[in-house]
PDB file of N, CA and C in Angstrom:
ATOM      1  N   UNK A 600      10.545  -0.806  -4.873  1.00  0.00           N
ATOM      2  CA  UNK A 600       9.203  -0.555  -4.387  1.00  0.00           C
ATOM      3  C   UNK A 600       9.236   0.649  -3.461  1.00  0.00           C
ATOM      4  N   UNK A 601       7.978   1.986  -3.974  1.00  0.00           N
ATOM      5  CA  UNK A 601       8.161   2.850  -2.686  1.00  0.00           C
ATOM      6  C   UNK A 601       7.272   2.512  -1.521  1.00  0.00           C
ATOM      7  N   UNK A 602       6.258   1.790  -1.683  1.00  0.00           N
ATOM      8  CA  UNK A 602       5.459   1.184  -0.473  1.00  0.00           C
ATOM      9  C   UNK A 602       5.969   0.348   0.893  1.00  0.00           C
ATOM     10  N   UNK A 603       6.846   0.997   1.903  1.00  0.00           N
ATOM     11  CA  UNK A 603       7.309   0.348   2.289  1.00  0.00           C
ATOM     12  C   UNK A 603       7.308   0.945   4.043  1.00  0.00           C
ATOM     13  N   UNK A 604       5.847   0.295   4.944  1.00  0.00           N
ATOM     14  CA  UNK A 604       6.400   0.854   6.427  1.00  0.00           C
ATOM     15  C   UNK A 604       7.242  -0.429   7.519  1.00  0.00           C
ATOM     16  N   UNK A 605       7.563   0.288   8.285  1.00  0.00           N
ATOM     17  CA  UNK A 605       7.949  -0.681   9.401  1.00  0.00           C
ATOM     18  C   UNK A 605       6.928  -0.880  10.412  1.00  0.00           C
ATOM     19  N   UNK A 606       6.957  -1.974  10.951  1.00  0.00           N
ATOM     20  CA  UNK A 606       5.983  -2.082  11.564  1.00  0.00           C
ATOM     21  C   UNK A 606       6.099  -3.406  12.852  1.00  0.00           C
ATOM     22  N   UNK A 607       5.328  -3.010  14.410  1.00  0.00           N
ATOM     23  CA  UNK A 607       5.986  -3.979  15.440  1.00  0.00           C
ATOM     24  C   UNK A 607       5.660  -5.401  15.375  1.00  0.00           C
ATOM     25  N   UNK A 608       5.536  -6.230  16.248  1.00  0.00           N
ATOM     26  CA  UNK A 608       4.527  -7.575  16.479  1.00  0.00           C
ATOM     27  C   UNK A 608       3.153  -7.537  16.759  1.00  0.00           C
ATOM     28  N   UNK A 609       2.840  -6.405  17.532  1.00  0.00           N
ATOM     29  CA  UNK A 609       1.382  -5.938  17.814  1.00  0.00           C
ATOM     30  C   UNK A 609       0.485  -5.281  16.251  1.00  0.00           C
ATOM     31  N   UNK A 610       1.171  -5.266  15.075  1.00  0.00           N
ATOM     32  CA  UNK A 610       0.146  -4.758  14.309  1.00  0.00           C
ATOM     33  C   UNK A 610      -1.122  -5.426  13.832  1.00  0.00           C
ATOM     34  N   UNK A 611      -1.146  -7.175  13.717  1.00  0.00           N
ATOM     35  CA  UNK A 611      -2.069  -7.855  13.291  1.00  0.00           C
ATOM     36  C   UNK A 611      -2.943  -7.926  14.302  1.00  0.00           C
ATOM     37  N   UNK A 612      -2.484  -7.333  15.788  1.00  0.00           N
ATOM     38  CA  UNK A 612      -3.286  -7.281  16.896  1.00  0.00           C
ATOM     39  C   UNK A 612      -4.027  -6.225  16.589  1.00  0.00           C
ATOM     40  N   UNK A 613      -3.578  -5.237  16.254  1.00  0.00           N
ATOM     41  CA  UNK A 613      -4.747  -3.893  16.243  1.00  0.00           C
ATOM     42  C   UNK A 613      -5.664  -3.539  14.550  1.00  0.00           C
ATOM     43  N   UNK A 614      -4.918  -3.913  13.683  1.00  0.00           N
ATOM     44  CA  UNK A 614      -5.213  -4.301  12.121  1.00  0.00           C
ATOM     45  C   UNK A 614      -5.971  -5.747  11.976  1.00  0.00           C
ATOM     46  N   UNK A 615      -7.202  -5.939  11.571  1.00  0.00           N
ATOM     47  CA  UNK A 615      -7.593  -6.812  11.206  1.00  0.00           C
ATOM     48  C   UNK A 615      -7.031  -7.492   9.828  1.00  0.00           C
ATOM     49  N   UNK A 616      -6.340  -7.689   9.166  1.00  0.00           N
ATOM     50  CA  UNK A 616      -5.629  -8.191   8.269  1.00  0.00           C
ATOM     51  C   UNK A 616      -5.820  -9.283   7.846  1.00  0.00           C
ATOM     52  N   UNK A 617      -5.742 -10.430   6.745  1.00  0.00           N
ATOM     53  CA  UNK A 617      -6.445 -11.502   6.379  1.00  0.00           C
ATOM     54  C   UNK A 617      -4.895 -11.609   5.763  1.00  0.00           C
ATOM     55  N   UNK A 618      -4.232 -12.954   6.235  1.00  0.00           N
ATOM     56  CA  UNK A 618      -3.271 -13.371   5.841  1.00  0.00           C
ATOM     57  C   UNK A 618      -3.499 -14.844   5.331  1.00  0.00           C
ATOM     58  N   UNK A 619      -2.609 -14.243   3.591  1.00  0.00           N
ATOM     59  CA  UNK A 619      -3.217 -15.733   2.989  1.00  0.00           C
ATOM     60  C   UNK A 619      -2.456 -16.792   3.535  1.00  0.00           C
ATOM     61  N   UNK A 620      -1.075 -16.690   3.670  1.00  0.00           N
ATOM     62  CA  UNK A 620       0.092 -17.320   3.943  1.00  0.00           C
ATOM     63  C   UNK A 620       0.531 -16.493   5.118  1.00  0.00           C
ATOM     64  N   UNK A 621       1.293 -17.880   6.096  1.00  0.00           N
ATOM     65  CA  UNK A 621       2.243 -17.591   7.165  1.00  0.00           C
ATOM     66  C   UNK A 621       0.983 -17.060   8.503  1.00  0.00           C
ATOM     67  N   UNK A 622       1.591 -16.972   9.856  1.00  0.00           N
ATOM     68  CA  UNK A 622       0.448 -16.940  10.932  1.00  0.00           C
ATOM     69  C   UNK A 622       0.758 -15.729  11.935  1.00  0.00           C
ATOM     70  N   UNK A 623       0.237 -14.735  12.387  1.00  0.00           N
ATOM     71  CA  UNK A 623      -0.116 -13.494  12.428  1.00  0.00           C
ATOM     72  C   UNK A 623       0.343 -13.253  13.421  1.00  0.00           C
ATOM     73  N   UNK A 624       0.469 -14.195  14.616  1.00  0.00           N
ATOM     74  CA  UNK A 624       0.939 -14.001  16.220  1.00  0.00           C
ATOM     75  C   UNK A 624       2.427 -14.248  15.995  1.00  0.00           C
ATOM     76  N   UNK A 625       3.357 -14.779  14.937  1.00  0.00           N
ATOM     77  CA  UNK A 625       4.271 -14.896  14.958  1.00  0.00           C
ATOM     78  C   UNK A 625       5.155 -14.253  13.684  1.00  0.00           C
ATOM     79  N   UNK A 626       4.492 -13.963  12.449  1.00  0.00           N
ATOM     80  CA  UNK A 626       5.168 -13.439  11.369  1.00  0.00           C
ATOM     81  C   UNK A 626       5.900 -12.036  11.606  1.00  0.00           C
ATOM     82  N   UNK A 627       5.571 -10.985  12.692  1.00  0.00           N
ATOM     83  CA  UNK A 627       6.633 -10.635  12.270  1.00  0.00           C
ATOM     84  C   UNK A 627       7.569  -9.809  14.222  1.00  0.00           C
ATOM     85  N   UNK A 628       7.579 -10.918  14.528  1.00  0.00           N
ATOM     86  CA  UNK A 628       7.910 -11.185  16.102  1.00  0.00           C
ATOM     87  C   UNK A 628       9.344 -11.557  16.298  1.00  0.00           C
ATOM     88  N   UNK A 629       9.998 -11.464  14.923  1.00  0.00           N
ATOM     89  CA  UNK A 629      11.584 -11.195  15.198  1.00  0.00           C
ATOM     90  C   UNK A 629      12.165 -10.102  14.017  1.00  0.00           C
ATOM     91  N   UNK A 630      13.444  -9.431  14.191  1.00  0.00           N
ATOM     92  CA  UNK A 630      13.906  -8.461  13.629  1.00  0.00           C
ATOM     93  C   UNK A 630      14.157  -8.857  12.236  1.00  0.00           C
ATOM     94  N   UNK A 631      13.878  -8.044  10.731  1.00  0.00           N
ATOM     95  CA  UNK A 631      14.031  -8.621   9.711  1.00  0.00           C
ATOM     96  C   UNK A 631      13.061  -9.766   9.210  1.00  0.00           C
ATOM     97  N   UNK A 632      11.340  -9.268   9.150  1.00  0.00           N
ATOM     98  CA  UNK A 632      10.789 -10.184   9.126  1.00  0.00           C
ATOM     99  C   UNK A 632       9.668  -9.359   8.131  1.00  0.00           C
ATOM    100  N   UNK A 633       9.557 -10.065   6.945  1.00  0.00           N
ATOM    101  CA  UNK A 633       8.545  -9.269   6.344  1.00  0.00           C
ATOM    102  C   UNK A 633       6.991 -10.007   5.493  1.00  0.00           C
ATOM    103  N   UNK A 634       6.076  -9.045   5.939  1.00  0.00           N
ATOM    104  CA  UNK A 634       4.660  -9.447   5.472  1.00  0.00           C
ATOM    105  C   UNK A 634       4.820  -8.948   4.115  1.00  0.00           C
ATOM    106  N   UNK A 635       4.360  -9.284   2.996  1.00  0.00           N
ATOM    107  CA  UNK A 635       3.930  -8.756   1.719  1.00  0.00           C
ATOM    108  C   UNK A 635       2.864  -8.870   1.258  1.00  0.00           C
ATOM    109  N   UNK A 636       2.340  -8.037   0.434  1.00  0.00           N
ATOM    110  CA  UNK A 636       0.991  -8.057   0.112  1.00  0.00           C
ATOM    111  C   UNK A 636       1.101  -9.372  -0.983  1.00  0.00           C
ATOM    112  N   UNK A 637      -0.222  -9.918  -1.672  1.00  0.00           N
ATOM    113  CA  UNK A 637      -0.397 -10.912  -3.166  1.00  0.00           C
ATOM    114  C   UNK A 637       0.218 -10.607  -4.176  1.00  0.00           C
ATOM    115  N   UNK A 638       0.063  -8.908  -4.330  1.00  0.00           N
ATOM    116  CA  UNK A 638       0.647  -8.776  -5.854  1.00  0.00           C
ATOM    117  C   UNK A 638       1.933  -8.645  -6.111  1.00  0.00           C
ATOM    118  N   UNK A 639       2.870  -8.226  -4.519  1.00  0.00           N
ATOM    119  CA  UNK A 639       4.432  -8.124  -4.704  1.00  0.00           C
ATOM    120  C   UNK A 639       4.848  -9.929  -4.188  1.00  0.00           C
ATOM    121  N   UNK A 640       4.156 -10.609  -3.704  1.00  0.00           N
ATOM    122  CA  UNK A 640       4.216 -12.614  -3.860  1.00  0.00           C
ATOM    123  C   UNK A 640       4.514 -12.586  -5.257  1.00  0.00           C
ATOM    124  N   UNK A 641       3.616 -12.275  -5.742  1.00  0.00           N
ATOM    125  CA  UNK A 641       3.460 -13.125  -7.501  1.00  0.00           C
ATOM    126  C   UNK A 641       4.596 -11.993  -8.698  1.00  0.00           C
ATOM    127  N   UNK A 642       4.461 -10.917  -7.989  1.00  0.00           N
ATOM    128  CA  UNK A 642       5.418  -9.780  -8.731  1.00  0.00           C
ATOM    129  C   UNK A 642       7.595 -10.642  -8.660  1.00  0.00           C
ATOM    130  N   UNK A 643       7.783 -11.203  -7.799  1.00  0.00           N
ATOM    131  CA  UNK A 643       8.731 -11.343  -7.215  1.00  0.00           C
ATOM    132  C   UNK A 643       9.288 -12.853  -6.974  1.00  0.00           C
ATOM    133  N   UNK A 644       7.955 -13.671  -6.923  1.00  0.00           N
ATOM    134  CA  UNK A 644       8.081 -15.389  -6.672  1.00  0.00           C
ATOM    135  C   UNK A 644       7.362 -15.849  -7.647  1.00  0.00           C
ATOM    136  N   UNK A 645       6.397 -14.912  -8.348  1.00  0.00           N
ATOM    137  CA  UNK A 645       4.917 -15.939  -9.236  1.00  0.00           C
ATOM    138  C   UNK A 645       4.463 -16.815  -8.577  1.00  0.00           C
ATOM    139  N   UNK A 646       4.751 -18.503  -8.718  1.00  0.00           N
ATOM    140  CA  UNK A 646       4.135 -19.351  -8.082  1.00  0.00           C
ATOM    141  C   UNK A 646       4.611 -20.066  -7.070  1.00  0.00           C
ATOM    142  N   UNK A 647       5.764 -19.558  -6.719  1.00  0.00           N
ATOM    143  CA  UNK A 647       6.343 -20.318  -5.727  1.00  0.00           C
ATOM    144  C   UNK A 647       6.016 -19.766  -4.418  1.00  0.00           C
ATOM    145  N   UNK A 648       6.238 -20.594  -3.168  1.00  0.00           N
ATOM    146  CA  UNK A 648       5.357 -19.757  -1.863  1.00  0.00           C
ATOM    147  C   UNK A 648       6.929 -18.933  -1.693  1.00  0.00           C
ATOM    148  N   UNK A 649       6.478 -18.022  -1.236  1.00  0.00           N
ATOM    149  CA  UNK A 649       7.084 -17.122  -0.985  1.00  0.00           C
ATOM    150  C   UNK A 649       7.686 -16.939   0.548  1.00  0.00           C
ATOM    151  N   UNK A 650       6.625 -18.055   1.413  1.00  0.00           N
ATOM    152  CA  UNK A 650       7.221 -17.929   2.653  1.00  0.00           C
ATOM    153  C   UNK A 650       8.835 -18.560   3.043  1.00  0.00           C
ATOM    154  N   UNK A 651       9.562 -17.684   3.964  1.00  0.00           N
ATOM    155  CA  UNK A 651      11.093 -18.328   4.108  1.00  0.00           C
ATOM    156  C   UNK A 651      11.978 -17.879   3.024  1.00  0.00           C
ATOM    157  N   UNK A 652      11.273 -17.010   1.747  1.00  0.00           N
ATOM    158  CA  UNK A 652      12.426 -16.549   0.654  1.00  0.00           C
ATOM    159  C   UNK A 652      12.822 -15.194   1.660  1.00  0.00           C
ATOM    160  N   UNK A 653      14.028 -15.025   0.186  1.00  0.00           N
ATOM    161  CA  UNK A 653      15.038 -13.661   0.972  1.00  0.00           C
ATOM    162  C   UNK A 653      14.375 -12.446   0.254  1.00  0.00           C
ATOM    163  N   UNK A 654      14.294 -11.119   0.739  1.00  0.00           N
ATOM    164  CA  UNK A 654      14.059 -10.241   0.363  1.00  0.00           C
ATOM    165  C   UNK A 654      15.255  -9.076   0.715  1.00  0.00           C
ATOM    166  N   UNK A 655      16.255  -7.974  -0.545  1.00  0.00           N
ATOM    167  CA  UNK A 655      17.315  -7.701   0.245  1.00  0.00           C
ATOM    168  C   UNK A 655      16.816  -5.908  -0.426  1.00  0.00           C
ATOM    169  N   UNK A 656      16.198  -5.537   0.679  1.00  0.00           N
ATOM    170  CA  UNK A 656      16.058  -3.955   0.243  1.00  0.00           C
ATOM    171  C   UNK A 656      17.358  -2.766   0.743  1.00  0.00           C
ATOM    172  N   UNK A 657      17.200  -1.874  -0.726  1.00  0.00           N
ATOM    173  CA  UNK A 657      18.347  -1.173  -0.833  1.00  0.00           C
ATOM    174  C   UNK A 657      18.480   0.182  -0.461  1.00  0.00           C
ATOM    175  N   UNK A 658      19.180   0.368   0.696  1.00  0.00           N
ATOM    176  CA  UNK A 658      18.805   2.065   1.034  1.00  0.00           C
ATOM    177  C   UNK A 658      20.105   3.135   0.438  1.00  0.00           C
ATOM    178  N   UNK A 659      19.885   4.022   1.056  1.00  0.00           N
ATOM    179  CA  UNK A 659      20.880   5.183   0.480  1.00  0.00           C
ATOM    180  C   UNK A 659      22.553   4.881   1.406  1.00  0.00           C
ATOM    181  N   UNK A 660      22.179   4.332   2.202  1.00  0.00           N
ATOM    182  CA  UNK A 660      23.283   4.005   3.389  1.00  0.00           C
ATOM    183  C   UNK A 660      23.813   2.140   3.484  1.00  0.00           C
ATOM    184  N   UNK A 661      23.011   1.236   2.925  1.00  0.00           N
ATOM    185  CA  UNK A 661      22.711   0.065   3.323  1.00  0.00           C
ATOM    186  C   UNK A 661      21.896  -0.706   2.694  1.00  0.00           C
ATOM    187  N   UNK A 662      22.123  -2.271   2.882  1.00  0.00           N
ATOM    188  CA  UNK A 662      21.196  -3.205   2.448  1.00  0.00           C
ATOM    189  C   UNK A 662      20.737  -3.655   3.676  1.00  0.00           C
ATOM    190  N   UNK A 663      19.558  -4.202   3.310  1.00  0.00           N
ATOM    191  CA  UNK A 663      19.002  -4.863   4.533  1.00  0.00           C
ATOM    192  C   UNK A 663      18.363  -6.217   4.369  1.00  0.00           C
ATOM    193  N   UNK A 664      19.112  -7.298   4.660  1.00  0.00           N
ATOM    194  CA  UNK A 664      18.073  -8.862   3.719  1.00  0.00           C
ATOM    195  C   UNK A 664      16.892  -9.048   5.087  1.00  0.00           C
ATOM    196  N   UNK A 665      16.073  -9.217   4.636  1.00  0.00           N
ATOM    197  CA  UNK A 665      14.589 -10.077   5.180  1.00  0.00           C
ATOM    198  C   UNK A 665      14.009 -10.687   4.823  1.00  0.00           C
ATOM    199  N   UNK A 666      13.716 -11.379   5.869  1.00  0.00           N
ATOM    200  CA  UNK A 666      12.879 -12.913   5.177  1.00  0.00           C
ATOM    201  C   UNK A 666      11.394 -12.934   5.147  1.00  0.00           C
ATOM    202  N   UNK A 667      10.532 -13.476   4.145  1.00  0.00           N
ATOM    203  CA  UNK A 667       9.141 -13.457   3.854  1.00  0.00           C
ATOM    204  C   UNK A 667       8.607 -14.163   4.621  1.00  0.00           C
ATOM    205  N   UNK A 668       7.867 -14.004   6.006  1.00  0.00           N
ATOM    206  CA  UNK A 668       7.176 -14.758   7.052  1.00  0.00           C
ATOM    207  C   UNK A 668       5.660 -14.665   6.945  1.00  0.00           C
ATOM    208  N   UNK A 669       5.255 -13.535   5.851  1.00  0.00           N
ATOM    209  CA  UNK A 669       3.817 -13.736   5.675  1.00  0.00           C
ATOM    210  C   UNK A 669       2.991 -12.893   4.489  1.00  0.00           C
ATOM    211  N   UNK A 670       1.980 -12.974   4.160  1.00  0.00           N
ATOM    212  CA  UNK A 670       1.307 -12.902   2.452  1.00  0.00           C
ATOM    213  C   UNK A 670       0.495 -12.081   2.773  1.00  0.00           C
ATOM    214  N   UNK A 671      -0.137 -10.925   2.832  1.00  0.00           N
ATOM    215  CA  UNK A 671      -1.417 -10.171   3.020  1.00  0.00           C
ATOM    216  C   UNK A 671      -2.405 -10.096   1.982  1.00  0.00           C
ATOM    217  N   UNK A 672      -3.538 -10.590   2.441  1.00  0.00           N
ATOM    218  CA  UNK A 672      -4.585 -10.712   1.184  1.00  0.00           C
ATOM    219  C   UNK A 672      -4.450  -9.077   0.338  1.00  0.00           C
ATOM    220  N   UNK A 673      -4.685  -8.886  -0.035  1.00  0.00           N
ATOM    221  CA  UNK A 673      -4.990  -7.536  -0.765  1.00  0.00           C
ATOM    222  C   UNK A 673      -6.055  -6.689  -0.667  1.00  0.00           C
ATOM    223  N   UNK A 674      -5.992  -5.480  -0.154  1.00  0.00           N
ATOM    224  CA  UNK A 674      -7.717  -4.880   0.347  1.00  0.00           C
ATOM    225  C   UNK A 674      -7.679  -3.476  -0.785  1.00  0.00           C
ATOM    226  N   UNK A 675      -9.287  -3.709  -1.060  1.00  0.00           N
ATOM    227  CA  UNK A 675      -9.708  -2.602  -2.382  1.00  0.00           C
ATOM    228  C   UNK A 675      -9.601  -1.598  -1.960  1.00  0.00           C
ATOM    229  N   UNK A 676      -8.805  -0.663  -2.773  1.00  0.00           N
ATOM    230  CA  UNK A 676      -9.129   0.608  -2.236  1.00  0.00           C
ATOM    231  C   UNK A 676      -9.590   1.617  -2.115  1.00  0.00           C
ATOM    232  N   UNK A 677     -10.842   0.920  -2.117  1.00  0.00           N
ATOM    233  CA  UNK A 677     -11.839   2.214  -1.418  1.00  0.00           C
ATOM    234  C   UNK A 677     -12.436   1.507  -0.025  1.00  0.00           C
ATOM    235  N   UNK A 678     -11.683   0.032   0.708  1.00  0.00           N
ATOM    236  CA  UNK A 678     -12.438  -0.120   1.994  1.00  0.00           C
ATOM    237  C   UNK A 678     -11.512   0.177   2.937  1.00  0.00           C
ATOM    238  N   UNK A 679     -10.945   1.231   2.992  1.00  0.00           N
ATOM    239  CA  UNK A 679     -10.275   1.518   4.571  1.00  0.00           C
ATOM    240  C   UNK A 679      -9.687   3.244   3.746  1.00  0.00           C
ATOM    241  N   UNK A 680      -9.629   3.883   4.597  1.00  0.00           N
ATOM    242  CA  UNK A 680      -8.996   5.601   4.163  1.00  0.00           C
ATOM    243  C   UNK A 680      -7.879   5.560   4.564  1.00  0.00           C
ATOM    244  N   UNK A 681      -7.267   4.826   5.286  1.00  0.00           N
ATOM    245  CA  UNK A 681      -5.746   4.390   5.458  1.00  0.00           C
ATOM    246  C   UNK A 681      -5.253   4.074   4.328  1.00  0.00           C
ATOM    247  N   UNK A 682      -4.077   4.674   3.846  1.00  0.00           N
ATOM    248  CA  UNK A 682      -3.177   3.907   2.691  1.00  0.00           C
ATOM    249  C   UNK A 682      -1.794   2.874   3.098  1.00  0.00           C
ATOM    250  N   UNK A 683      -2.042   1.803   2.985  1.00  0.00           N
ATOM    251  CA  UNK A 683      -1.343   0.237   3.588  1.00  0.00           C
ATOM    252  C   UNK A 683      -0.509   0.390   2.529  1.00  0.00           C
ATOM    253  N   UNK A 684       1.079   0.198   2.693  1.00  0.00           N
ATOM    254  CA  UNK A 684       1.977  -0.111   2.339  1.00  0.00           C
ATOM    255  C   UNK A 684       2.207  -1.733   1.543  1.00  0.00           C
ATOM    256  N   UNK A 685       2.679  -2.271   0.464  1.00  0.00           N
ATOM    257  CA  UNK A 685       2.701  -2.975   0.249  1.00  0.00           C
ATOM    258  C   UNK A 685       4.108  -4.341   0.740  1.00  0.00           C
ATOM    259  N   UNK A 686       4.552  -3.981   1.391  1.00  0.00           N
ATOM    260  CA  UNK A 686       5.437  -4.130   2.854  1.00  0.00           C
ATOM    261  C   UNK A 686       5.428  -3.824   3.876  1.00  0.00           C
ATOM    262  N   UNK A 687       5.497  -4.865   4.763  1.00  0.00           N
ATOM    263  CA  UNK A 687       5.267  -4.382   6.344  1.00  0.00           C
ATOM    264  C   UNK A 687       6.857  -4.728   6.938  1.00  0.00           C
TER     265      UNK A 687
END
């Protein structure tokens, strides 16, 4: 996946965000903790919840495993001029 930012504990504070799964003051409030959007849930788990699975992304230097602490509804895009990553 190239959609991919980092991002602190304060983002659901300043982002209004609609999380289908997992809870917003805490999902991603420790190191290695990742939000995903619906379509990379079902791309990756289909029907299984996705919260607490492993996710192990691959860099040029390193792997990095993280765990799925929360689901982001999916927003159309044409309602925000920001382009949202499909990983947080």
């Amino acid at each position: 996946e190239n959609q991919i930012a980092y991002a602190d504990p304060s983002f659901f504070r300043l982002f209004d965000f609609e999380l289908v799964k997992g809870d917003k003051a805490t999902c991603l409030s420790m190191p290695r903790q990742v939000v995903i959007t619906e379509r990379i849930a079902r791309k990756y788990f289909q029907d299984e919840d996705p919260i607490g699975k492993i996710l192990i992304f691959t860099g040029p230097y390193d792997k990095v495993v993280c765990e799925v602490t929360g689901v982001m509804k999916e927003m159309p895009s044409n309602s925000c001029p920001l382009q949202f990553p499909d990983f947080l």
